[in-house]
JSON list of C-alpha atoms in Angstrom, two decimals:
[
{"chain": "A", "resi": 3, "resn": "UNK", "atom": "CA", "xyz": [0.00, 0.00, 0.00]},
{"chain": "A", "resi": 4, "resn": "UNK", "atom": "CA", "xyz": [1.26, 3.75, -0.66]},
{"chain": "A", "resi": 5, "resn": "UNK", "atom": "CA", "xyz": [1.54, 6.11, 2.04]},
{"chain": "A", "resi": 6, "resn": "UNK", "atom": "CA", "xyz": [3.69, 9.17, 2.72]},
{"chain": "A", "resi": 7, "resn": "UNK", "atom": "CA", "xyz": [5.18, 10.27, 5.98]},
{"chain": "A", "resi": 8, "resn": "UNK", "atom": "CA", "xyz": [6.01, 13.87, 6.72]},
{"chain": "A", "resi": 9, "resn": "UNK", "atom": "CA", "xyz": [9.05, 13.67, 9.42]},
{"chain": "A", "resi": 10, "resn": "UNK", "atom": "CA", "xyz": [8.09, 17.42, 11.12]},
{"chain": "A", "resi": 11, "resn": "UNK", "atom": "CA", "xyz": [4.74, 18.80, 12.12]},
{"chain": "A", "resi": 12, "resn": "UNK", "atom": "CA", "xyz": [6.02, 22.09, 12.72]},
{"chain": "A", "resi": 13, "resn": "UNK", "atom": "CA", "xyz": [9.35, 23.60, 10.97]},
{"chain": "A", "resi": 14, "resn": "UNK", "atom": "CA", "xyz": [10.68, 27.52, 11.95]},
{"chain": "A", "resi": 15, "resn": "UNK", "atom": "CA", "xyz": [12.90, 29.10, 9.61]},
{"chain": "A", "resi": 16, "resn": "UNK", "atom": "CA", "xyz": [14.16, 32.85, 9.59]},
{"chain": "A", "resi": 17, "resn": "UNK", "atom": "CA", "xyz": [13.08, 34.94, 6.25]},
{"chain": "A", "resi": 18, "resn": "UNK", "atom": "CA", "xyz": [16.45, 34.55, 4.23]},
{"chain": "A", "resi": 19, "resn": "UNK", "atom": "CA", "xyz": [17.23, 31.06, 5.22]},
{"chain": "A", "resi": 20, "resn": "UNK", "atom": "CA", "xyz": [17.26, 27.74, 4.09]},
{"chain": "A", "resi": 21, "resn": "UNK", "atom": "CA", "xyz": [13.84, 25.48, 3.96]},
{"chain": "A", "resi": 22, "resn": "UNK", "atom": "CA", "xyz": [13.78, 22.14, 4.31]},
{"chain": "A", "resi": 23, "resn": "UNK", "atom": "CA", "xyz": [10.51, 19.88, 4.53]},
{"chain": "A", "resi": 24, "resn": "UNK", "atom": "CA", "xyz": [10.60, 15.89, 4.96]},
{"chain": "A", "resi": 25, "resn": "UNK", "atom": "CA", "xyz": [9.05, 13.33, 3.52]},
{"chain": "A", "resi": 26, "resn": "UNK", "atom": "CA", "xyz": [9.69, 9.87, 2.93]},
{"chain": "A", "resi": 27, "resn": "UNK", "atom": "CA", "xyz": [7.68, 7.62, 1.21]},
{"chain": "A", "resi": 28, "resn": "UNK", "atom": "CA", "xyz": [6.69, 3.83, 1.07]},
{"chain": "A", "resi": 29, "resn": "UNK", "atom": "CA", "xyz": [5.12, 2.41, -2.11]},
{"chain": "A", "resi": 30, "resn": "UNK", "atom": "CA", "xyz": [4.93, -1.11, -3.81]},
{"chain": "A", "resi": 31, "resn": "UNK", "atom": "CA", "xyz": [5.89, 0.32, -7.36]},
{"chain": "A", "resi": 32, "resn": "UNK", "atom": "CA", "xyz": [7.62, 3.47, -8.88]},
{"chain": "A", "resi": 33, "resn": "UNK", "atom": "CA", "xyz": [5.41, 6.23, -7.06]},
{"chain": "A", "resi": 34, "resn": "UNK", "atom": "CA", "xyz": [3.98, 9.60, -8.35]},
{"chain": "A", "resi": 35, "resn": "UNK", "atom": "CA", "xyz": [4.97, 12.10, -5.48]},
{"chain": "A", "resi": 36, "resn": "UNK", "atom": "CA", "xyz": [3.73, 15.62, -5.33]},
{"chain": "A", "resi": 37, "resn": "UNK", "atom": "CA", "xyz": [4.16, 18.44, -3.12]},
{"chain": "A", "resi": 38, "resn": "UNK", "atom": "CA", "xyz": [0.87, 20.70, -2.59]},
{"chain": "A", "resi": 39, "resn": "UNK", "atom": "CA", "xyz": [0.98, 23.95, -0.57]},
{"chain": "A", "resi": 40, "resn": "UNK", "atom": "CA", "xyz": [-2.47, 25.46, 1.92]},
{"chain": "A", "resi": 41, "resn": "UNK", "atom": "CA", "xyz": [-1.92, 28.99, 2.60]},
{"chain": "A", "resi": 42, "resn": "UNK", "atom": "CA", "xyz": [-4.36, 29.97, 5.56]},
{"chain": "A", "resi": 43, "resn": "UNK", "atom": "CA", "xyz": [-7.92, 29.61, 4.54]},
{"chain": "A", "resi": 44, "resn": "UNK", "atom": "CA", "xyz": [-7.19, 28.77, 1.50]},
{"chain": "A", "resi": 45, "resn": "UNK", "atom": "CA", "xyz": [-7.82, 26.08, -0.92]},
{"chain": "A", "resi": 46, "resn": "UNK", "atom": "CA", "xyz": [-4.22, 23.47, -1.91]},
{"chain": "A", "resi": 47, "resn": "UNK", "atom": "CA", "xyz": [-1.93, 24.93, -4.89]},
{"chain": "A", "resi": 48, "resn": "UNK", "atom": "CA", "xyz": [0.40, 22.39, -6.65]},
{"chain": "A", "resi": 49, "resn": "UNK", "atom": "CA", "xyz": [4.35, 23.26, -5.90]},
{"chain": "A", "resi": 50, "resn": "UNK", "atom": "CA", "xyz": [5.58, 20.33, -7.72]},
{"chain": "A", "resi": 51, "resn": "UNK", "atom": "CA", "xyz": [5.28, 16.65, -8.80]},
{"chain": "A", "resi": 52, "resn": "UNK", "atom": "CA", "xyz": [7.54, 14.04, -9.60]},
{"chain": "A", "resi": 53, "resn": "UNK", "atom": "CA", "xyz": [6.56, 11.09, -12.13]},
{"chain": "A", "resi": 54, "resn": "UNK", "atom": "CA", "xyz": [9.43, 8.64, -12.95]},
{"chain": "A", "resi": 55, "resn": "UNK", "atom": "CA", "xyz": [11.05, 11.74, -15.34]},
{"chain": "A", "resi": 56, "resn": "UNK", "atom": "CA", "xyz": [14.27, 13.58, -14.06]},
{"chain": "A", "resi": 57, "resn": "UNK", "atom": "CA", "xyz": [14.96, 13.06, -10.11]},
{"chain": "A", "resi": 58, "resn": "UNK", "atom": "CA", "xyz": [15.52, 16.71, -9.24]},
{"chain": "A", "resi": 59, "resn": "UNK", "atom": "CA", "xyz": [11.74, 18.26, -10.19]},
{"chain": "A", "resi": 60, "resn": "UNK", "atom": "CA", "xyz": [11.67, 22.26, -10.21]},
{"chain": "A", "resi": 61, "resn": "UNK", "atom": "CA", "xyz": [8.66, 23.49, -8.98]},
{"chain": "A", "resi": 62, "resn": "UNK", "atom": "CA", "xyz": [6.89, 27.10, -8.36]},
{"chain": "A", "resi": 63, "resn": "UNK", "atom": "CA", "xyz": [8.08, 29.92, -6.03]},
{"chain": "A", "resi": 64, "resn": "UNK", "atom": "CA", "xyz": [12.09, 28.26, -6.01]},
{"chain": "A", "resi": 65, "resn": "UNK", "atom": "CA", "xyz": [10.77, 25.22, -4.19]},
{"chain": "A", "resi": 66, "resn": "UNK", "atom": "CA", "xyz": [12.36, 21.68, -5.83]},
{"chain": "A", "resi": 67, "resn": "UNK", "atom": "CA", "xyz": [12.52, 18.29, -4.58]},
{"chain": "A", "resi": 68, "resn": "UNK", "atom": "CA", "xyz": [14.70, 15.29, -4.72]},
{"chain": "A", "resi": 69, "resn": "UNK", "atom": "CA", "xyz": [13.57, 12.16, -5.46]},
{"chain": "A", "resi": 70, "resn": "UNK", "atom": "CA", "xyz": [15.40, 9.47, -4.05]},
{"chain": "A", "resi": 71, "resn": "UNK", "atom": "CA", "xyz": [14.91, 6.13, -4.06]},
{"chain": "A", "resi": 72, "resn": "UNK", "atom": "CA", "xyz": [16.88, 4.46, -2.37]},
{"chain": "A", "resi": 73, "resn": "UNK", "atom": "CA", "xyz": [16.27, 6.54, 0.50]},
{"chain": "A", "resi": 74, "resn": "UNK", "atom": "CA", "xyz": [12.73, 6.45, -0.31]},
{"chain": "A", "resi": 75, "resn": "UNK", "atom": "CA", "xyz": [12.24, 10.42, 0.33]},
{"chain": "A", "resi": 76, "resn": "UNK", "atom": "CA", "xyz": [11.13, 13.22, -1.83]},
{"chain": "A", "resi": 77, "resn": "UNK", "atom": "CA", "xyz": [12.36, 16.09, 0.55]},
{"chain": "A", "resi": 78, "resn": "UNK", "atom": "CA", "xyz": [11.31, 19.70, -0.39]},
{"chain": "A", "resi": 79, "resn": "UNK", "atom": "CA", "xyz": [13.86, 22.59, -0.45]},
{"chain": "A", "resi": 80, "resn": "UNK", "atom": "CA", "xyz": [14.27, 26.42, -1.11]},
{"chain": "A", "resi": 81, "resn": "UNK", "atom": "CA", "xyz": [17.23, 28.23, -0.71]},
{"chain": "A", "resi": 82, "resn": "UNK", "atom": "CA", "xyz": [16.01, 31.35, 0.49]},
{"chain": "A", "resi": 83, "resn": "UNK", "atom": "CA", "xyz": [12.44, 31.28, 2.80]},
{"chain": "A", "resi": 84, "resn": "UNK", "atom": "CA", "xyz": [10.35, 34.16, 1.96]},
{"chain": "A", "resi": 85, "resn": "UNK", "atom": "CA", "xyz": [8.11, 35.58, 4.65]},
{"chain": "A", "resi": 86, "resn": "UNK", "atom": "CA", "xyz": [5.07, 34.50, 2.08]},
{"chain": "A", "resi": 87, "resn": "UNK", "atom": "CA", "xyz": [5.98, 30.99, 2.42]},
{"chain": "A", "resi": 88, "resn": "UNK", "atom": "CA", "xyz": [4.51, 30.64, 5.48]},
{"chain": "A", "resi": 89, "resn": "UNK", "atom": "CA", "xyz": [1.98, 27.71, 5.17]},
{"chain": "A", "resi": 90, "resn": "UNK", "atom": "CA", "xyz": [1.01, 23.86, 5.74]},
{"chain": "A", "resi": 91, "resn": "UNK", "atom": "CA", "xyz": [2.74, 22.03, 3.00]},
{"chain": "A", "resi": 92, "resn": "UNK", "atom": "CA", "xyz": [1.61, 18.68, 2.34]},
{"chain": "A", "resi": 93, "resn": "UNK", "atom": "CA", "xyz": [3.86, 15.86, 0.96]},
{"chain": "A", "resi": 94, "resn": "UNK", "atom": "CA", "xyz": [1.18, 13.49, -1.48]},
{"chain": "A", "resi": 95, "resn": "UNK", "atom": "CA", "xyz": [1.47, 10.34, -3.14]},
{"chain": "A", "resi": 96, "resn": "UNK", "atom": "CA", "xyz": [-0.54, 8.65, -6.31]},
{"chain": "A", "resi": 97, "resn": "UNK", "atom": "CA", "xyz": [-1.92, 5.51, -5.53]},
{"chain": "A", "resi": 98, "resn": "UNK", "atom": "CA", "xyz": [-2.25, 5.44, -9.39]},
{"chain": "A", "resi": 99, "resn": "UNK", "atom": "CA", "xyz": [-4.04, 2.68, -11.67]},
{"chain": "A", "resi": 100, "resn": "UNK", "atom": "CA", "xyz": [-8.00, 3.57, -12.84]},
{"chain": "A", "resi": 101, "resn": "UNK", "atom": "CA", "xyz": [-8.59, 5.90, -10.16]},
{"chain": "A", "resi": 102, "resn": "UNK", "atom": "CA", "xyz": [-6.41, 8.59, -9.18]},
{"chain": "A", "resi": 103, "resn": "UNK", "atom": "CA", "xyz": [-6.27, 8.12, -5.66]},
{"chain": "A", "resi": 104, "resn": "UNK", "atom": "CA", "xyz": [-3.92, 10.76, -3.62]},
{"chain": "A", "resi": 105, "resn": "UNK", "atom": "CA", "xyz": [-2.79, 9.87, -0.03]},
{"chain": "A", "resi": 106, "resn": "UNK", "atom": "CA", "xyz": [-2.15, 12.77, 1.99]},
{"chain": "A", "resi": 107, "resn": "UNK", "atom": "CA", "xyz": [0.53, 12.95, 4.72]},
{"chain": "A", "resi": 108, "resn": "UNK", "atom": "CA", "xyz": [-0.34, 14.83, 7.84]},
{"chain": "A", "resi": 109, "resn": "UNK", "atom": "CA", "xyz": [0.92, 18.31, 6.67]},
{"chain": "A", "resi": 110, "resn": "UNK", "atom": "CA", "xyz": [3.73, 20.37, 7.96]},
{"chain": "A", "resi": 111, "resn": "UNK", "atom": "CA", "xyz": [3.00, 23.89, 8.94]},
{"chain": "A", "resi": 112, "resn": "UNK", "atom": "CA", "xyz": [5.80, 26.22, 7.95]},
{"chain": "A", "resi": 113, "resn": "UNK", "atom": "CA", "xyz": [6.13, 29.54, 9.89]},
{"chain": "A", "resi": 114, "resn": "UNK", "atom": "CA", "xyz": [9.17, 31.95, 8.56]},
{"chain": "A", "resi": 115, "resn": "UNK", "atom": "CA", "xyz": [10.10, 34.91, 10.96]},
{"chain": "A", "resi": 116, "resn": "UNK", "atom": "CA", "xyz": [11.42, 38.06, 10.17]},
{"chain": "B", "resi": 9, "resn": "UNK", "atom": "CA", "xyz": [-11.93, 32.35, -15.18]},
{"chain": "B", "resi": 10, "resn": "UNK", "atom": "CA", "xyz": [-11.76, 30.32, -12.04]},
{"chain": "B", "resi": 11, "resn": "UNK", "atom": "CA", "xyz": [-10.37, 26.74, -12.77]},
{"chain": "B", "resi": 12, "resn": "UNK", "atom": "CA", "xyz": [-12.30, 25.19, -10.14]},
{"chain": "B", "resi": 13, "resn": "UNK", "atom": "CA", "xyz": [-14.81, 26.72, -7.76]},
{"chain": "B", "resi": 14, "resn": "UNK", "atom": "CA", "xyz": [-17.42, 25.86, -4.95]},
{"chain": "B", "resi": 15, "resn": "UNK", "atom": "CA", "xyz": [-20.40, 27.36, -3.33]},
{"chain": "B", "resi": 16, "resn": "UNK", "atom": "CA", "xyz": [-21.28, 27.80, -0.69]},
{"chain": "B", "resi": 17, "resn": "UNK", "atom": "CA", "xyz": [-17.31, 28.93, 0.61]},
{"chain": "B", "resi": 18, "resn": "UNK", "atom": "CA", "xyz": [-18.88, 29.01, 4.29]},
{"chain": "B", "resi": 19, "resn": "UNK", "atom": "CA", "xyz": [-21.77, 26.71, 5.24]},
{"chain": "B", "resi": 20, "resn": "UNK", "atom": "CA", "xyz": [-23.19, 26.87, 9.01]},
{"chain": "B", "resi": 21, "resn": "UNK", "atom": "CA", "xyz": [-26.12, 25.21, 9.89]},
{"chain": "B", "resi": 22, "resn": "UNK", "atom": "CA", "xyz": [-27.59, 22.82, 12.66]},
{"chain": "B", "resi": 23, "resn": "UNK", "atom": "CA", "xyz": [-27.70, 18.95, 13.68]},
{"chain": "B", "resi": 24, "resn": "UNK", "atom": "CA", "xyz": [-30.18, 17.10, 11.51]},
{"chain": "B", "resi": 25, "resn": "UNK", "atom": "CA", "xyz": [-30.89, 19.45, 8.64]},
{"chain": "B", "resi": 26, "resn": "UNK", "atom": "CA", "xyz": [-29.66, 18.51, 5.20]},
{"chain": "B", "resi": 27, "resn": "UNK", "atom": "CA", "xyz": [-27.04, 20.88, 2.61]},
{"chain": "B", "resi": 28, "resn": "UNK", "atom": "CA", "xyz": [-25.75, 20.58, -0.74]},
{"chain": "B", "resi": 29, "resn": "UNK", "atom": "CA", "xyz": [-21.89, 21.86, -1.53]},
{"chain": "B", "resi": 30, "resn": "UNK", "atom": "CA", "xyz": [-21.69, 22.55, -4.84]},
{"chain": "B", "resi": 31, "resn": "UNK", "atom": "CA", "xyz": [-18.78, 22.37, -7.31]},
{"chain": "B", "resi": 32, "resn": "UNK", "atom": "CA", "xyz": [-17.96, 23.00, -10.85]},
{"chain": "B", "resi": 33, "resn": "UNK", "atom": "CA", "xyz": [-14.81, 22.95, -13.06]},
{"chain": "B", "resi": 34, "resn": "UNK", "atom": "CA", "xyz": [-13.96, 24.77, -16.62]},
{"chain": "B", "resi": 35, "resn": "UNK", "atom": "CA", "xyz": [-10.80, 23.08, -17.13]},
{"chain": "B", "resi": 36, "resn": "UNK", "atom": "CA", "xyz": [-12.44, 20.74, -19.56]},
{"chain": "B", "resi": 37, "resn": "UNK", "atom": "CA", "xyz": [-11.06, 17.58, -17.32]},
{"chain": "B", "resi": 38, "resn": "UNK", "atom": "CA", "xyz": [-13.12, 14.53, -17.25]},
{"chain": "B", "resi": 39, "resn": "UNK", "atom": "CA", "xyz": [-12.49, 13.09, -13.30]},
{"chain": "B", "resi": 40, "resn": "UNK", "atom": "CA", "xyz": [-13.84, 14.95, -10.27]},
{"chain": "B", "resi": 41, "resn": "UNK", "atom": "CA", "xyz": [-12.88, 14.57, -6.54]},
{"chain": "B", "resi": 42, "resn": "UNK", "atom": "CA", "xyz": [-14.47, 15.26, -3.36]},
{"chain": "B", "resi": 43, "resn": "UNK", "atom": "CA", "xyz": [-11.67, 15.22, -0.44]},
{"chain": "B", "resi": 44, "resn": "UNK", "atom": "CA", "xyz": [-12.76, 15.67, 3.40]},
{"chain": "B", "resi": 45, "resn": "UNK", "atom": "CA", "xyz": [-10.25, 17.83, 5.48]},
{"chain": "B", "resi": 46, "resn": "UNK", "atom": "CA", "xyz": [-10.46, 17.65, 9.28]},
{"chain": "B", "resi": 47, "resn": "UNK", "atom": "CA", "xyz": [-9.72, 19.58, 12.23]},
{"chain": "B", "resi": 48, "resn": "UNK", "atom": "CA", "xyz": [-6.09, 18.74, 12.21]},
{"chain": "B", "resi": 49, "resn": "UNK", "atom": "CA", "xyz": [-5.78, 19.75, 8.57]},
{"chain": "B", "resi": 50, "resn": "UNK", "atom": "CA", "xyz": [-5.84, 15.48, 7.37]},
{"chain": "B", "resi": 51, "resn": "UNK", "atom": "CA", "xyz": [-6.87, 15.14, 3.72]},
{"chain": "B", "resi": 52, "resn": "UNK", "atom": "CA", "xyz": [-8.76, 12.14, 2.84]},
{"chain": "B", "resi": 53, "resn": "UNK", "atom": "CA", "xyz": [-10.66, 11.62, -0.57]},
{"chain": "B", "resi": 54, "resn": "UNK", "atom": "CA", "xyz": [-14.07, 11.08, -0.14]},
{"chain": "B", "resi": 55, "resn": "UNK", "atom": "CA", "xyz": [-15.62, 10.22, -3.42]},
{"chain": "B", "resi": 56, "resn": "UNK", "atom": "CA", "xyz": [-14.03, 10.13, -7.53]},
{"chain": "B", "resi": 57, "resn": "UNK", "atom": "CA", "xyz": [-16.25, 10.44, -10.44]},
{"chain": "B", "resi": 58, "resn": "UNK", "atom": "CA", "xyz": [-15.00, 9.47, -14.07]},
{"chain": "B", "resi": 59, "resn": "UNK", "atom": "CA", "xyz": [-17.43, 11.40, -16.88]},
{"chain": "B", "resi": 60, "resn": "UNK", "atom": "CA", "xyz": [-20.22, 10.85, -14.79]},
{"chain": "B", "resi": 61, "resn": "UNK", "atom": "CA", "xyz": [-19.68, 7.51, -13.28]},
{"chain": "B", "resi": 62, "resn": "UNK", "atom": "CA", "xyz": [-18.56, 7.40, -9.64]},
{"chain": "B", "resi": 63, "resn": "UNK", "atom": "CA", "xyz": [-14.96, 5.69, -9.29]},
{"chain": "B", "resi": 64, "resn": "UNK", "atom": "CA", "xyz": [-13.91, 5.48, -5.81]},
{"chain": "B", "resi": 65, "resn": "UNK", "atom": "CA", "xyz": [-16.71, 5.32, -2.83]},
{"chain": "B", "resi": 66, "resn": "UNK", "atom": "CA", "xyz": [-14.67, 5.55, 0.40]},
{"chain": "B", "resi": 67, "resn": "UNK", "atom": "CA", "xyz": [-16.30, 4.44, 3.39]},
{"chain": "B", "resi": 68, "resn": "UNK", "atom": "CA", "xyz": [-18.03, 7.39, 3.82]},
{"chain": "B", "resi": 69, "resn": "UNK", "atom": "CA", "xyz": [-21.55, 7.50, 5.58]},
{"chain": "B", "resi": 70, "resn": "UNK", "atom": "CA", "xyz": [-24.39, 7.17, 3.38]},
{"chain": "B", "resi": 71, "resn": "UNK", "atom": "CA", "xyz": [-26.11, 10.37, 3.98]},
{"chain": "B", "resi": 72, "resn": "UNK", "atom": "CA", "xyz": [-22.95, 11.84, 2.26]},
{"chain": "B", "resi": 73, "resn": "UNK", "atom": "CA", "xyz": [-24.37, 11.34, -1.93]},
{"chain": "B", "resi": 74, "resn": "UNK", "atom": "CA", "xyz": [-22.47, 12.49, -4.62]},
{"chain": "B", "resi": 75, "resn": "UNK", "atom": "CA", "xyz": [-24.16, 13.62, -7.43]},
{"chain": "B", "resi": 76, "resn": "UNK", "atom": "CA", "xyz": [-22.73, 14.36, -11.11]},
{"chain": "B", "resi": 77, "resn": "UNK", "atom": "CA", "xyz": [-25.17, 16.15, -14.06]},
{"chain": "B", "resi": 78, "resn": "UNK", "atom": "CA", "xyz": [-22.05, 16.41, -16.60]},
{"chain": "B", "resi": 79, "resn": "UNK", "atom": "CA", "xyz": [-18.55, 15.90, -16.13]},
{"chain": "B", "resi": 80, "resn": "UNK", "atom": "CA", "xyz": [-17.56, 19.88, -15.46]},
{"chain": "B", "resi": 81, "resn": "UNK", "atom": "CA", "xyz": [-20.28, 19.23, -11.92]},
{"chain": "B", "resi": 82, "resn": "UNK", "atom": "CA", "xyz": [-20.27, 17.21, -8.92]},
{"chain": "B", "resi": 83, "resn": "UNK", "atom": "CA", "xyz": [-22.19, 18.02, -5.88]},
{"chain": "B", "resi": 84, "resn": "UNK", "atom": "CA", "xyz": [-22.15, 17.03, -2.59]},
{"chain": "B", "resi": 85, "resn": "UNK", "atom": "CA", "xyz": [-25.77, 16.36, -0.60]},
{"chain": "B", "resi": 86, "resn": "UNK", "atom": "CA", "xyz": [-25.06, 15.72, 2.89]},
{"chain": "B", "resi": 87, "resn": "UNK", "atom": "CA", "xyz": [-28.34, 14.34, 4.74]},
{"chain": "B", "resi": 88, "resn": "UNK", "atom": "CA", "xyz": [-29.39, 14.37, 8.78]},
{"chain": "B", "resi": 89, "resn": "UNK", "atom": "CA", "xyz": [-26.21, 16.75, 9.72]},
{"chain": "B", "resi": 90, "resn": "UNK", "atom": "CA", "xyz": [-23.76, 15.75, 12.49]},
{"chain": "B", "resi": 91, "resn": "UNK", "atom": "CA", "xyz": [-20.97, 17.25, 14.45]},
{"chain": "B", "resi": 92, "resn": "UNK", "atom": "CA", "xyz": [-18.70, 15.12, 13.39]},
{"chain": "B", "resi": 93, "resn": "UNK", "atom": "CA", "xyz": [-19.60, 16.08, 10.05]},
{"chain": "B", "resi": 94, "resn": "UNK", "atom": "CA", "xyz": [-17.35, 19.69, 10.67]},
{"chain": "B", "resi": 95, "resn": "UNK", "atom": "CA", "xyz": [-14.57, 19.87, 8.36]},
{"chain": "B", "resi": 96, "resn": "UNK", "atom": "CA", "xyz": [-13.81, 21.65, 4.99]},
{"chain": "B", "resi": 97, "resn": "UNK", "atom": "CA", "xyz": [-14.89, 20.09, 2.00]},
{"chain": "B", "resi": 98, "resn": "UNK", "atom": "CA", "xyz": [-12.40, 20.47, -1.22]},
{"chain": "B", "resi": 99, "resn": "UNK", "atom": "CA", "xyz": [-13.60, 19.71, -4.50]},
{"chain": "B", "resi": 100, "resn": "UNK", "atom": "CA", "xyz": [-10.90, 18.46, -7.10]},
{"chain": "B", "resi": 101, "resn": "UNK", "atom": "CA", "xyz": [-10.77, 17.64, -10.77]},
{"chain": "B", "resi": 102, "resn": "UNK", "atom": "CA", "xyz": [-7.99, 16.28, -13.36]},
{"chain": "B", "resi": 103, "resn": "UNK", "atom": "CA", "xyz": [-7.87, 14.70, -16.78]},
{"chain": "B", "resi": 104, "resn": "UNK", "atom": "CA", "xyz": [-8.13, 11.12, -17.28]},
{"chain": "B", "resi": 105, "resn": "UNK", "atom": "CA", "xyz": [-5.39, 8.54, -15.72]},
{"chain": "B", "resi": 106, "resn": "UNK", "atom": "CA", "xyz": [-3.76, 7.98, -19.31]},
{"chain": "B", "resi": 107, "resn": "UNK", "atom": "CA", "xyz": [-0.94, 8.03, -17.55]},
{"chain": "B", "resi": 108, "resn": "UNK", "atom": "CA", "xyz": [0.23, 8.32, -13.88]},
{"chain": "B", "resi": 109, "resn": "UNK", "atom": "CA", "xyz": [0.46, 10.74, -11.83]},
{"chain": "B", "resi": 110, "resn": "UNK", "atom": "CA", "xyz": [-2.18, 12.77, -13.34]},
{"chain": "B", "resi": 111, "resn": "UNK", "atom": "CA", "xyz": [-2.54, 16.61, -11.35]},
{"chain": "B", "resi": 112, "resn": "UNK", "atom": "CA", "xyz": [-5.50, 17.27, -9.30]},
{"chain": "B", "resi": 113, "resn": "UNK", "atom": "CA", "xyz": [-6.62, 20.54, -9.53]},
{"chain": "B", "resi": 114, "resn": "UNK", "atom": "CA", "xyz": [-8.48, 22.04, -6.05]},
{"chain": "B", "resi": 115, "resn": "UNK", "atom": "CA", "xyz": [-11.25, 24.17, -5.22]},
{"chain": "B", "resi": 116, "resn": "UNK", "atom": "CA", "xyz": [-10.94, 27.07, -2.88]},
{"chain": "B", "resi": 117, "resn": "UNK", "atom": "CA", "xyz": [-12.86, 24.58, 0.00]},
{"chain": "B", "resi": 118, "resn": "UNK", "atom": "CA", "xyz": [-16.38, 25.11, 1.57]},
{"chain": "B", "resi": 119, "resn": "UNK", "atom": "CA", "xyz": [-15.83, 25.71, 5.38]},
{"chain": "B", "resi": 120, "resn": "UNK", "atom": "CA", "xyz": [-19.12, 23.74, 7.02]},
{"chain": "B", "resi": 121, "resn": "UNK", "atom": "CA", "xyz": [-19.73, 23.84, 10.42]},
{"chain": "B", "resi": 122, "resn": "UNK", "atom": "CA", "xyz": [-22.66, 21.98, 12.35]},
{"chain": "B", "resi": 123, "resn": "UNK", "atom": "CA", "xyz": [-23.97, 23.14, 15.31]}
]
C-alpha cells in the first residue's frame, strides 16, 4: 500500500534562510509524489510533482525536490524562505491505476520569521 | 476564469438538517474529486467520479451522496447533519489517468460547520 510520511509537524525558519521539509515515502511500485501547498484559509496549490522523469523536479516559487529512491524520500527545499511561504505544506502520493487516488501525509505547517 | 470553484465557501447550519456543496470545473477535465479535510488539517478523498460515473466510494456515511449532471459538476448532498460532520470540504478535478500521476486541480474549500 502507498503512504507518505512527513518527518516534522512544525518547521521555523528565519526569512532569508534555508527550507527544508521531509518526507519519505513507502510504495509497492515506482510512485507519483507531489508536493501541494495550503496557505491559511485557503484552498491546496500544486508546488511540484515528480513522475518517474528527471529526479531533481523544479517546482513554483524556487521550491524543488529530490527524489530518491533508495532513501525512499522526496524532501522539499528552497534556498532562500520568503516571509510568504509561510503555510502547511503537504507531501502526497498517487496511488495510481483507474482511479487517481492521492494519499495525503499529515501536513507540515511552515512559519518563517522576520 | 476560475479553474475550479465551490459554493457555498462558508456553510453553518444545525444537527439534523440537510445541505448541498456545490462544485464545478472549466478546465475541460473529465475526473472529479471530493476530499474531506479535518480539524487537524488530514486530507482524505471522499468520493471520484470518471465522466459521470462514480470511481472510488470511500467508506463514507451514506447520507454523504455524490451527485454528477455532466462531467464539469459534482455536488455534494449531505443528509441528517452531524458534528462530526465539521470539516472543509475540497472539490478536485484532473484529466483522465492515461498516464500516472495525473494533477489534481483544487477548489478554494467550503468551510461547514454543524452546530
Amino acid at each position: 500500500a502507498q503512504s507518505v510520511t512527513q518527518l516534522d509537524s512544525h518547521v521555523s525558519v528565519s526569512e532569508g534562510t534555508p527550507v527544508l521539509l521531509r518526507c519519505n515515502y513507502s510504495s509497492s511500485y515506482s510512485p507519483s509524489l507531489f508536493w501541494y501547498v495550503q496557505h491559511p484559509n485557503k484552498g491546496l496549490q500544486l508546488l511540484l510533482k515528480y513522475t518517474s522523469a528527471a529526479t531533481l523536479v523544479k517546482g513554483i516559487n524556487g521550491f524543488e525536490a529530490e527524489f530518491k529512491k533508495s532513501e525512499t524520500s522526496f524532501h522539499l527545499t528552497k534556498p532562500s524562505a520568503h516571509m510568504s511561504d509561510a503555510a502547511e505544506y503537504f507531501c502526497v502520493v498517487s496511488k495510481g491505476g483507474a482511479t487517481n487516488k492521492l494519499i495525503f501525509g499529515t501536513g507540515t505547517l511552515l512559519a518563517v520569521q522576520p | 476564469d476560475t479553474a475550479v470553484s465551490q459554493t457555498p465557501k462558508y456553510l453553518v447550519t444545525q444537527m439534523g438538517n440537510d445541505k448541498s456543496i456545490k462544485c464545478e470545473q472549466n478546465l475541460g477535465h473529465d475526473t472529479m474529486y471530493w476530499y474531506k479535510q479535518d480539524s487537524k488539517k488530514f486530507l482524505k478523498i471522499m468520493f471520484s467520479y470518471n465522466n459521470k460515473e462514480l470511481i472510488i466510494n470511500e467508506t463514507v456515511p451514506n447520507r454523504f451522496s455524490p451527485k454528477s449532471p455532466d462531467k464539469a459538476h459534482l455536488n455534494l448532498h449531505i443528509n441528517s447533519l452531524e458534528l462530526g460532520d465539521s470539516a472543509v470540504y475540497f472539490c478536485a478535478s484532473s484529466r483522465p489517468l492515461v498516464r500516472a500521476g495525473e494533477t489534481q486541480y483544487f477548489g478554494p474549500g467550503t468551510r461547514l460547520l454543524v452546530l
